[in-house]
CSV table of C-alpha atoms in Angstrom, one decimal:
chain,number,residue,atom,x,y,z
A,8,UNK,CA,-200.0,-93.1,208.9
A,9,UNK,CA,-198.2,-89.9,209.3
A,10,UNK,CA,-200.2,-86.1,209.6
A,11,UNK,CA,-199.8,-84.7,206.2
A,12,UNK,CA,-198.0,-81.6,206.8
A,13,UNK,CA,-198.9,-78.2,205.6
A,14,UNK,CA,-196.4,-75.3,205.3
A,15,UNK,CA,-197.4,-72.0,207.3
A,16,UNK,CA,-198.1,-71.1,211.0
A,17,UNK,CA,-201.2,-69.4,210.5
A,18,UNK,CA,-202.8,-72.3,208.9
A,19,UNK,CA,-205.9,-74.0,210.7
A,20,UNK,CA,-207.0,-76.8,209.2
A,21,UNK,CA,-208.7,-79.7,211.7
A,22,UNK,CA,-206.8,-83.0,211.5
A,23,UNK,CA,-203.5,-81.2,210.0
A,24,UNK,CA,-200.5,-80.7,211.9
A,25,UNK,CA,-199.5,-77.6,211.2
A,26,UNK,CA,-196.0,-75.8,212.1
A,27,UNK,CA,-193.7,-72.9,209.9
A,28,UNK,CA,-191.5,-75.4,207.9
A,29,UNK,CA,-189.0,-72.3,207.3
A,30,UNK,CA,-189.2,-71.0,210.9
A,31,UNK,CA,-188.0,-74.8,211.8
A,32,UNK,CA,-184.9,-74.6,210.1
A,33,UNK,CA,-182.9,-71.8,208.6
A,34,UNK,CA,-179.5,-73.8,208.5
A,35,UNK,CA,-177.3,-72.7,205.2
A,36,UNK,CA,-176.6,-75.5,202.6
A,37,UNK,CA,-173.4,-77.5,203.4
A,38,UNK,CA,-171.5,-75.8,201.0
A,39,UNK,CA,-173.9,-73.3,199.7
A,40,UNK,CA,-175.5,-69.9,201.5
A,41,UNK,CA,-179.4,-70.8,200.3
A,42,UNK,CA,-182.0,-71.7,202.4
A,43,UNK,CA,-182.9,-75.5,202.5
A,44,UNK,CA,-185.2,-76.3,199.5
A,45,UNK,CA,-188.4,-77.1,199.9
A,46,UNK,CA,-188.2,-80.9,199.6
A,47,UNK,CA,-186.0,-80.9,202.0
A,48,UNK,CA,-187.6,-78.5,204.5
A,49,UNK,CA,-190.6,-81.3,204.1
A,50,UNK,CA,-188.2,-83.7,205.0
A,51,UNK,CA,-187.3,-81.7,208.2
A,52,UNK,CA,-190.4,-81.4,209.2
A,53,UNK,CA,-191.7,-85.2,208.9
A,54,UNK,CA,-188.5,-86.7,210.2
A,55,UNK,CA,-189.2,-84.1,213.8
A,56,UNK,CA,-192.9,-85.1,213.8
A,57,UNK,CA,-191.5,-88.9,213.8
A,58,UNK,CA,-188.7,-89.4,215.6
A,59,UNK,CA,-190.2,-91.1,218.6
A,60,UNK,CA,-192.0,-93.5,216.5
A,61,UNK,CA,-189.5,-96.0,214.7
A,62,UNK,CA,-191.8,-97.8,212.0
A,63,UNK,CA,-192.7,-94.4,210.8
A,64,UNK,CA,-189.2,-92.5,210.8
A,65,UNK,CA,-188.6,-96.0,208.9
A,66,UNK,CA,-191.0,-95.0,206.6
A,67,UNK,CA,-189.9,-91.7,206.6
A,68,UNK,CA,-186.5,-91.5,205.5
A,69,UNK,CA,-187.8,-94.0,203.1
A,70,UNK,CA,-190.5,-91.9,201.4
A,71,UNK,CA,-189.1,-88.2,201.7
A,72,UNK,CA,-185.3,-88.5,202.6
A,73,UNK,CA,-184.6,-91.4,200.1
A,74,UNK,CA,-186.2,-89.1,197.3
A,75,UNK,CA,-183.8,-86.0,198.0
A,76,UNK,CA,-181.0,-85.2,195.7
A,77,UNK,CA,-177.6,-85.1,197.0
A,78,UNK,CA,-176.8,-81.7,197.7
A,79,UNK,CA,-180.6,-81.5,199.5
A,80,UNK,CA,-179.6,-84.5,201.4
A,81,UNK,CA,-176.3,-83.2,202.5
A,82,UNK,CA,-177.8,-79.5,203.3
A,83,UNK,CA,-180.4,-81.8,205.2
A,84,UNK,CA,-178.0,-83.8,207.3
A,85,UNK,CA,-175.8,-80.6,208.2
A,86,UNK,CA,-179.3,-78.5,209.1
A,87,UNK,CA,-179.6,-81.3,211.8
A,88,UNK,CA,-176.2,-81.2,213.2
A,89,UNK,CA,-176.3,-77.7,213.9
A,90,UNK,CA,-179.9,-78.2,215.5
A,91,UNK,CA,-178.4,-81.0,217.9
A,92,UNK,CA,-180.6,-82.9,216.1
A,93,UNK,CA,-178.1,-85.9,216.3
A,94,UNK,CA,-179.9,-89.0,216.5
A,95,UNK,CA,-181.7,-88.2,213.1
A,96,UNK,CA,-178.9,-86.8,212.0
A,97,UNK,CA,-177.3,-89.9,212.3
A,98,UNK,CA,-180.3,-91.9,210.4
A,99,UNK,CA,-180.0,-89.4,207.8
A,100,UNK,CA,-175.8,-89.8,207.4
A,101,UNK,CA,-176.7,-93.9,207.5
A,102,UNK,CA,-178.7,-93.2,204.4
A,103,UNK,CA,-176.5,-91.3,202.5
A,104,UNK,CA,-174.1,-93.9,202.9
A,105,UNK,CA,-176.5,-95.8,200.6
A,106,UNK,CA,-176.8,-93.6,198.1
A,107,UNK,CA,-175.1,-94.2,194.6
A,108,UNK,CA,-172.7,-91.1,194.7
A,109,UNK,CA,-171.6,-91.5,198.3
A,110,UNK,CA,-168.1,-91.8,198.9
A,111,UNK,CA,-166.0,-91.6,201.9
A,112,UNK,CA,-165.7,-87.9,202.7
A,113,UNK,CA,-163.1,-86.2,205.9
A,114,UNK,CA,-165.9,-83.3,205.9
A,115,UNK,CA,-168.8,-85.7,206.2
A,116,UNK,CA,-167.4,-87.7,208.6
A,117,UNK,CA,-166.0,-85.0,210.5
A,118,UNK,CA,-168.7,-82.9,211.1
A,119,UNK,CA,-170.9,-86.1,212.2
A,120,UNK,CA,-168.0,-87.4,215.1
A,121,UNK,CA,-168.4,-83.9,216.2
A,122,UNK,CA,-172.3,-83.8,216.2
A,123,UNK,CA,-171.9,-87.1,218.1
A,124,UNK,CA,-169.3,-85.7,220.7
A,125,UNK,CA,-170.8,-83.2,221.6
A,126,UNK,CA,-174.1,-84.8,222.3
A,127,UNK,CA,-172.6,-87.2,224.2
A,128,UNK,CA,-173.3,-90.1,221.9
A,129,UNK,CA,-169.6,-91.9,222.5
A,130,UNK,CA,-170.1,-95.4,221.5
A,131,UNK,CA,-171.4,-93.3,218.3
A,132,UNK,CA,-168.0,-91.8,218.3
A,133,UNK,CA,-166.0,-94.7,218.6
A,134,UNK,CA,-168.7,-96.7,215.6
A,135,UNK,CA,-168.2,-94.2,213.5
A,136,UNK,CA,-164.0,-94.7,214.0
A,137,UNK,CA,-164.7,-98.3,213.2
A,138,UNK,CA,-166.5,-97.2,210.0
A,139,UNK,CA,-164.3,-95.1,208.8
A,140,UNK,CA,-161.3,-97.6,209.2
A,141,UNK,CA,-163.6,-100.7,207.5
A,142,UNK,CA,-164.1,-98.2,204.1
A,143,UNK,CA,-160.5,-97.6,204.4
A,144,UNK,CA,-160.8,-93.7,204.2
A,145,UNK,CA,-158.2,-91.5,204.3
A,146,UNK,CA,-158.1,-90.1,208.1
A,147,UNK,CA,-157.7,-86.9,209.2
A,148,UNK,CA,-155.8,-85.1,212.0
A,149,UNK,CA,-158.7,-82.8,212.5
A,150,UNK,CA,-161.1,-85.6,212.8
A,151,UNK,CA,-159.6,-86.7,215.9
A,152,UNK,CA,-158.2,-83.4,217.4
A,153,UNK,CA,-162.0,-81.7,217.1
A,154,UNK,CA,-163.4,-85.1,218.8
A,155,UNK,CA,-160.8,-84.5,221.7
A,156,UNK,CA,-161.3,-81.0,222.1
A,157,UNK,CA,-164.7,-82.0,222.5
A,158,UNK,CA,-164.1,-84.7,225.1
A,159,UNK,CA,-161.9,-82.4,226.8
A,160,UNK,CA,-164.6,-79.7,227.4
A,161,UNK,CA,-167.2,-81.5,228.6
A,162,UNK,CA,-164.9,-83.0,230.9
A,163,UNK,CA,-165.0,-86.3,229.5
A,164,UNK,CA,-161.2,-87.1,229.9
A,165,UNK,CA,-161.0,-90.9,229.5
A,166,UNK,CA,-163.0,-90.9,226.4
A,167,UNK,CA,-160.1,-88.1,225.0
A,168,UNK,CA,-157.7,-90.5,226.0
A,169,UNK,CA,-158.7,-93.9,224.2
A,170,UNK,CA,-159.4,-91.1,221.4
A,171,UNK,CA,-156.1,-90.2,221.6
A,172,UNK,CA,-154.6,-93.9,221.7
A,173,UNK,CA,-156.8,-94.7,218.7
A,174,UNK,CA,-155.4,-91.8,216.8
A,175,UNK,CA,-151.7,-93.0,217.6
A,176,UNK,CA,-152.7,-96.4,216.0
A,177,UNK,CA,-154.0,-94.7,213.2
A,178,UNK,CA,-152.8,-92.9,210.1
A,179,UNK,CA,-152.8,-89.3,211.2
A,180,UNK,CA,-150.7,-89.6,214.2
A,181,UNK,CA,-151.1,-86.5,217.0
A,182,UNK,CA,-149.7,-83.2,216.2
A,183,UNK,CA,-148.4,-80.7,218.9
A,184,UNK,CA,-151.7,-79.4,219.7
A,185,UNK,CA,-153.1,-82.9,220.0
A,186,UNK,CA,-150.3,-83.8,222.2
A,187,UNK,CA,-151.0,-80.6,224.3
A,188,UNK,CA,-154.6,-80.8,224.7
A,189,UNK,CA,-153.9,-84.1,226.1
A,190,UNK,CA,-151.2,-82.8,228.6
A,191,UNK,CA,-153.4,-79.8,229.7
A,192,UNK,CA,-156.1,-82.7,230.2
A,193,UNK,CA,-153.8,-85.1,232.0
A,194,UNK,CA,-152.4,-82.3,234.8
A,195,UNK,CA,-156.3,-81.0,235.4
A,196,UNK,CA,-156.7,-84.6,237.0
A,197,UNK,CA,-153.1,-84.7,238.6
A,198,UNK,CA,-152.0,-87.7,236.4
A,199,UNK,CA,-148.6,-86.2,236.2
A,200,UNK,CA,-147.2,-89.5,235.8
A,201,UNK,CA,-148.8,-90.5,232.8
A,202,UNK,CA,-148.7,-86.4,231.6
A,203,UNK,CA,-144.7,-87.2,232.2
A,204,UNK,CA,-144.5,-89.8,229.8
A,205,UNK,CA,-146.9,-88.1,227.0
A,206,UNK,CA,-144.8,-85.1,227.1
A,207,UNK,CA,-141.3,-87.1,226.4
A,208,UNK,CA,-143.1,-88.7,223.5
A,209,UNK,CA,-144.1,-84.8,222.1
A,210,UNK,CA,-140.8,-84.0,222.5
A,211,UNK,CA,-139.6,-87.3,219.8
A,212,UNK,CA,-142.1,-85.8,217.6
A,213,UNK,CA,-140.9,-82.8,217.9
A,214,UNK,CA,-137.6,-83.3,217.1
A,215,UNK,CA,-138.1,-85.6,214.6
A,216,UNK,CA,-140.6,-83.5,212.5
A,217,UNK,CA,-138.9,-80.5,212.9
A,218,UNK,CA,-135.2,-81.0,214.7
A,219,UNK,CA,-133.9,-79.5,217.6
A,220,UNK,CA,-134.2,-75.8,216.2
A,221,UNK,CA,-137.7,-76.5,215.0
A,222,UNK,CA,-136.4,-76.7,211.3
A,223,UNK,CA,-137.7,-80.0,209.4
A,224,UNK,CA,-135.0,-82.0,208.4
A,225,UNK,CA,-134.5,-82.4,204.7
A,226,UNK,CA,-132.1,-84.4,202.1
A,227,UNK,CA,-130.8,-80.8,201.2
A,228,UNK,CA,-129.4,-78.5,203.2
A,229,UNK,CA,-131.4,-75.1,203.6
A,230,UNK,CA,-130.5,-71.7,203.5
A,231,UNK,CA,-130.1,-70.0,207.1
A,232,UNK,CA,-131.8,-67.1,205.4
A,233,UNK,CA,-135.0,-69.3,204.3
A,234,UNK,CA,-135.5,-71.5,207.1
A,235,UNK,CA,-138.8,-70.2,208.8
A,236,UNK,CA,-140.2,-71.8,212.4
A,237,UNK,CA,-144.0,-72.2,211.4
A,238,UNK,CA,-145.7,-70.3,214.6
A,239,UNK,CA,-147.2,-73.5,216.5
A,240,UNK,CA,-142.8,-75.2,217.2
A,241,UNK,CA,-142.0,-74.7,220.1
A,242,UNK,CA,-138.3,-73.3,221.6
A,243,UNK,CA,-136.3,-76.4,223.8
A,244,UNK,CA,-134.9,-74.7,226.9
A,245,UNK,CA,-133.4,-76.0,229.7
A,246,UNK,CA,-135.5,-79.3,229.1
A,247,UNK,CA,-138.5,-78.4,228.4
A,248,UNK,CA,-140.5,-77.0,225.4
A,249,UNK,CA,-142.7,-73.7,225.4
A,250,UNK,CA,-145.3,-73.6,223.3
């Protein structure tokens, strides 16, 4: 049976637990600049008081998460990302996914493989890959390059890797900073072999997206005057590409 919960830090009531609800979390809504509403701040609050027990974190996301509307779920799951909150932030994203209105979302999934990433949780990382491809959403570039970035920093370099292999097999194949990154990433660990190979795939891309002179190639011939090098395609000299 869980403590009932009381809002206020100055409360002191014997056999309450009592705690600021609002001092807990101040997180903005997902797509809003409000405070979390109240239901949801309850929500908060029992789902931190019960995390360590699993029959009653059960029985909470059952009671008070199941109960919240969508945009207080969604303000709810993103209040516990930013806290690091990631393993009930994770219970809380499984539940949405049970809801009536959810649907596949690049934004929802995005910003959980990056909670995950950067708490370490990889086999989360690579579930959640799984997931997405089994509800046949519509991938993202960004969901991978943020994931790798990730990796990257925390000096996880293997993980970026099968990231990156996974995102080659998928259907938002690397860009140039994705192919970068992982460049930068190989040379740190003197895999200049392997850093070899990755860089004369970048420079197919490369010339396939955007030819030789960094100009995509098109049916239609295009004015010298309005042909413009976006700022990230690179220069090929002597060999090799500056970026």
């Amino acid at each position: 049976m869980l403590p009932k919960i009381i809002a206020g830090s100055k409360a002191q009531v014997s056999g309450y637990a009592t705690f600021s609800q609002r001092s807990l979390l101040r997180a903005p809504l997902w797509r809003g600049k409000k405070d979390l509403g109240s239901e949801a701040l309850q929500a908060a609050a029992a789902l931190k008081l019960a995390k360590r027990d699993s029959k009653a974190l059960q029985e909470v996301l059952a009671s008070k998460v199941g109960r919240l509307v969508k945009l207080d779920l969604l303000a709810l799951l993103h209040a516990l990302q930013r806290h690091d909150e990631v393993d009930l932030a994770f219970q809380v994203f499984e539940r949405a996914r049970k809801e009536v209105w959810y649907k596949p979302s690049v934004p929802l999934y995005r910003d959980m493989l990056k909670s995950l990433a950067r708490n370490g949780r990889v086999e989360g990382v690579y579930s959640l890959f799984e997931t997405i491809k089994q509800e046949k959403a519509e991938p993202h570039i960004a969901m991978f390059t943020e994931v790798i970035d990730i990796f990257v920093g925390s000096g996880r370099f293997r993980d970026a890797l099968k990231v990156f292999e996974m995102m080659k097999d998928s259907e938002a194949p690397p860009n140039v900073r994705t192919y970068r990154t992982i460049i930068n990433c190989l040379n740190k660990q003197d895999q200049f072999e392997l850093s070899a190979k990755i860089e004369k795939e970048l420079k197919v891309y490369v010339e396939k997206t955007f030819g030789r002179d960094g100009v995509p190639p098109c049916s239609q011939p295009v004015p010298r005057c309005n042909r413009v090098r976006p700022s990230y395609v690179t220069t090929f000299v002597r060999g090799e590409y500056l970026y």
